[in-house]
Coordinates of C-alpha atoms in Angstrom, one line a residue:
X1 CA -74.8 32.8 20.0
X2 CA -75.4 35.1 16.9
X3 CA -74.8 38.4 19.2
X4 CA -71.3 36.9 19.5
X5 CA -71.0 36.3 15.9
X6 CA -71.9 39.7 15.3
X7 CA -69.5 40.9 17.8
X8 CA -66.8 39.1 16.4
X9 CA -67.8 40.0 12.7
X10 CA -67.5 43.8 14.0
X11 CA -64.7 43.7 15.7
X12 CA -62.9 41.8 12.9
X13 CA -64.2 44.2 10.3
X14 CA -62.8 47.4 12.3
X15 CA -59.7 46.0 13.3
X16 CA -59.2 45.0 9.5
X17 CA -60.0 49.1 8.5
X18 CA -57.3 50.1 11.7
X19 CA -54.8 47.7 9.8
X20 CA -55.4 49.0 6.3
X21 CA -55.1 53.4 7.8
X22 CA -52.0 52.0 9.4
X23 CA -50.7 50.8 6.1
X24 CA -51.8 53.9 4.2
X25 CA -49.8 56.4 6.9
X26 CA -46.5 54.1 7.1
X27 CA -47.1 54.5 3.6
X28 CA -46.8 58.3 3.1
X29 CA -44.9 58.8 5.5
X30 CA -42.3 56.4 3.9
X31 CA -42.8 58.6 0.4
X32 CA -42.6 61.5 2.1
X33 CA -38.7 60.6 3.9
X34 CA -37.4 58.8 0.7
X35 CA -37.4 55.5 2.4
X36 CA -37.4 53.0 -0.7
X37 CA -36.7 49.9 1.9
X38 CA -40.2 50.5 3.5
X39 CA -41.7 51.4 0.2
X40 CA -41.3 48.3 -1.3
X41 CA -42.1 46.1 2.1
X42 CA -45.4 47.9 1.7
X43 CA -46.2 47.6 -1.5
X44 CA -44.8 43.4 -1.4
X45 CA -48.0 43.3 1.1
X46 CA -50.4 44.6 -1.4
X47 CA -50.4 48.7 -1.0
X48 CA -51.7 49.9 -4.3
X49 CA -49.1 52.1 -5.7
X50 CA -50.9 54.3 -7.7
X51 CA -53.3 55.4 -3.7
X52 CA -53.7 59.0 -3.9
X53 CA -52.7 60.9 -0.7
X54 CA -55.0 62.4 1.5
X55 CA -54.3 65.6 -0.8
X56 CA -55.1 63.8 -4.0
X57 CA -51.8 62.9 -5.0
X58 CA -50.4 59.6 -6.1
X59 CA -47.2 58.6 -5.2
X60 CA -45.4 58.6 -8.2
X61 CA -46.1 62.3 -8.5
X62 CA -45.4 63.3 -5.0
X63 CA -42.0 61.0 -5.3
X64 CA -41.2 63.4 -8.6
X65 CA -42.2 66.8 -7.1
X66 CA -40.1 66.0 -4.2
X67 CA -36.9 64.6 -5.7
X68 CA -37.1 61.0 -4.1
X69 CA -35.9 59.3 -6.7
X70 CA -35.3 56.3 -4.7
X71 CA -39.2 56.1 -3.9
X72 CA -40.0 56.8 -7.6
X73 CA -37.8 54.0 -8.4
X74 CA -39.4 51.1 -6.3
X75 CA -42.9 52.8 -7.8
X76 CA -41.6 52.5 -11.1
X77 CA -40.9 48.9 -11.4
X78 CA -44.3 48.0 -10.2
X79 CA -46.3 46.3 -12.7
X80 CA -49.8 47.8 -11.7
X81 CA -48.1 51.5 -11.9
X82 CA -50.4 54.2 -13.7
X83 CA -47.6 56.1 -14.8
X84 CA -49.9 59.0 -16.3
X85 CA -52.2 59.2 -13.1
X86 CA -52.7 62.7 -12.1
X87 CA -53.2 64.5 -9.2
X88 CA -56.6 66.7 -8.2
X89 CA -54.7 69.8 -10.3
X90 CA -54.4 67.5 -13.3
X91 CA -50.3 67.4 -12.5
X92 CA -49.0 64.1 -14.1
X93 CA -45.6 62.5 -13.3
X94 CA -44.5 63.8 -16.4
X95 CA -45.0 67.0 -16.0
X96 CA -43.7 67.3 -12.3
X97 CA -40.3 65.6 -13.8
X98 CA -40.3 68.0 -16.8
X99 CA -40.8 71.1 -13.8
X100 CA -38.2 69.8 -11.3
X101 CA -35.5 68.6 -14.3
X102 CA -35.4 65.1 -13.7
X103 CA -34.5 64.8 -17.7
X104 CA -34.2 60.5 -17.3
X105 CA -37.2 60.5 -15.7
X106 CA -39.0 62.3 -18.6
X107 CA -37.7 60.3 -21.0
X108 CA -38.4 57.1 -19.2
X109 CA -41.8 58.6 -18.8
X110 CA -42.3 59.3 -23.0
X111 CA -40.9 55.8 -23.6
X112 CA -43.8 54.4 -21.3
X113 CA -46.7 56.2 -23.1
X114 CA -47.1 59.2 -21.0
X115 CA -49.1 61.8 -22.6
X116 CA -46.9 64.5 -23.9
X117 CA -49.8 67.3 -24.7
X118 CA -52.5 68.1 -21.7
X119 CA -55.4 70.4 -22.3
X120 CA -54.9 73.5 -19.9
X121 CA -51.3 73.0 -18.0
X122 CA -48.8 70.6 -20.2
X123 CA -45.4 69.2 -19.4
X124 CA -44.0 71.9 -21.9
X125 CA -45.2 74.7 -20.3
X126 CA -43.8 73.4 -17.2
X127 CA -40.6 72.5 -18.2
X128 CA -40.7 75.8 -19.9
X129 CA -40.8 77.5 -15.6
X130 CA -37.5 75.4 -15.4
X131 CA -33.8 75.3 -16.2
X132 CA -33.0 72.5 -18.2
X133 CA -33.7 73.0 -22.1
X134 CA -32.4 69.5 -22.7
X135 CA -35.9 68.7 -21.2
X136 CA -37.7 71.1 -23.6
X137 CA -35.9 69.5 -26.5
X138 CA -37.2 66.1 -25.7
X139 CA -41.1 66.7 -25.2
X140 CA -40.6 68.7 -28.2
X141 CA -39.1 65.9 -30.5
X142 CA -42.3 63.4 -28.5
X143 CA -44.6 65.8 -29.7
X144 CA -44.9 68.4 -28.0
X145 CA -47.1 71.3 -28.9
X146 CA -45.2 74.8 -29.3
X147 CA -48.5 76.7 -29.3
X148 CA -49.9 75.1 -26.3
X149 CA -51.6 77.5 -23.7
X150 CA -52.1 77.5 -19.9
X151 CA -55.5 78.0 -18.7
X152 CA -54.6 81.9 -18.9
X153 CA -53.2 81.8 -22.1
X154 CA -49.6 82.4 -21.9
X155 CA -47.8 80.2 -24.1
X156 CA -44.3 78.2 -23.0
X157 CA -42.0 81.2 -24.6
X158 CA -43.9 83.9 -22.1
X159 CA -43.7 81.4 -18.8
X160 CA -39.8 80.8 -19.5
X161 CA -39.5 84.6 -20.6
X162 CA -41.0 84.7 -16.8
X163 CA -39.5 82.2 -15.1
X164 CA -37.1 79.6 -17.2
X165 CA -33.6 79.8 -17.9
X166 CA -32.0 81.8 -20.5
X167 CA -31.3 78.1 -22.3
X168 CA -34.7 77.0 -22.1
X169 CA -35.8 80.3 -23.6
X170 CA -33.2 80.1 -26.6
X171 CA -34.4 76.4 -27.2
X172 CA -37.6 77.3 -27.5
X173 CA -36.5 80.2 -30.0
X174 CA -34.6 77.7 -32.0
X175 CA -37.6 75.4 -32.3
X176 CA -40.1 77.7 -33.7
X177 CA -41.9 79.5 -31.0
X178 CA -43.2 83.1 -31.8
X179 CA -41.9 85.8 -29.3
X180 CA -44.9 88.3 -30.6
X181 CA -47.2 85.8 -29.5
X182 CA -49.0 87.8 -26.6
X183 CA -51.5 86.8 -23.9
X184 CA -54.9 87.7 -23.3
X185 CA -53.6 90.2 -21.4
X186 CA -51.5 91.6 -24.6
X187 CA -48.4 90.5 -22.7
X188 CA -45.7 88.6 -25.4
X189 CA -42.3 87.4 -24.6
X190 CA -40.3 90.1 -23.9
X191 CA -42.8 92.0 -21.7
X192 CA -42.9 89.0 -19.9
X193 CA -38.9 88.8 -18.9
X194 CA -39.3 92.9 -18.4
X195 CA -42.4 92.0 -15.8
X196 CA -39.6 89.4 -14.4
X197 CA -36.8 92.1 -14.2
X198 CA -34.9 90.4 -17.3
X199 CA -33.6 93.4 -19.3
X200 CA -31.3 92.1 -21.2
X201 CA -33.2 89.0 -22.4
X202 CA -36.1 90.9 -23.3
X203 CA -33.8 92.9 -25.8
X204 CA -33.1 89.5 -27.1
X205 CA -36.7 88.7 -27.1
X206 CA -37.3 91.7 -28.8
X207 CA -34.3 91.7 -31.4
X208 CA -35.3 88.0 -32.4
X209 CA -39.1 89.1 -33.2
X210 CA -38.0 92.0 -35.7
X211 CA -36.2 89.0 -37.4
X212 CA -39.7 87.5 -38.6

């Protein structure tokens, strides 16, 4: 009689962790195609929204990353969302939103406590690789630190000099930054859009440091 009991308790147990991987794959894979109607069936059944991926990444920040807003909708009115959780790189919602321009999303984000400065990578410096300086402007009147550094030192003037818009270079101008500011490496602003084949902005780059 108890080696049926035991049988039963095991087979119970392991057909309890089948149920709960099932769960966790319909999961991703509903994040991963957008599907907000599956989503929320899920998480109505008691998926915890803020489950990393098997690569370490919560929803919320692979629904950002991605541009499945739909998905980062559903997540977002959840009331047991962590809406600073990072991933294994340290990548917050925040800062994926402030990358990929989702500019409501990073204000939503600031208005629900979401920390604006990060040691090492911050959502400046990566809305500083991106297009919109509407974005900049916002982390920057949350907080936002103009001197911040990425782990090899460039500050967010050099990675838009690199990488950002034209825009989000000028806004950062306008708010202060230092275009003679260089890297470890001795690299400042306008060597930075010469290393990117931006000629003409790092005359600008140039021009506006002699005005200091």
């Amino acid at each position: 009689m108890k080696t049926l009991k035991y049988i039963i308790v095991f087979v119970c147990f392991f057909s309890s962790l089948s149920a709960r991987a099932d769960l966790y794959d319909r999961f991703f894979m509903a994040v991963r195609l957008d599907d907000a109607r599956a989503v929320e069936t899920l998480l109505a059944r008691g998926f915890d929204p803020n489950t990393p991926n098997e690569r370490g990444e919560p929803p919320l920040v692979t629904a950002l990353r991605d541009g499945h807003l739909a998905v980062a909708e559903v997540l977002w009115k959840h009331p047991e969302l962590k809406v600073d959780q990072p991933n294994v790189q340290n990548e917050t919602p925040l800062m994926m939103a402030s990358l990929r321009g989702h500019g409501a999303w990073v204000k939503r984000l600031i208005d629900r406590g979401a920390a604006v400065n990060r040691s090492g990578w911050s959502p400046l410096l990566y809305a500083a690789s991106g297009g919109d300086p509407r974005i900049v402007r916002m982390l920057l009147a949350a907080g936002a630190d103009l001197k911040a550094r990425n782990p090899a030192g460039s500050t967010a003037l050099i990675m838009a000099a690199r990488f950002g818009s034209d825009e989000v270079v000028m806004a950062l101008l306008e708010a202060g930054a230092d275009p003679r500011e260089t890297n470890p490496g001795g690299q400042d602003a306008a060597a930075a859009a010469r290393w990117a084949g931006r000629e003409q902005l790092a005359d600008r780059l140039q021009a506006w440091g002699t005005r200091r």
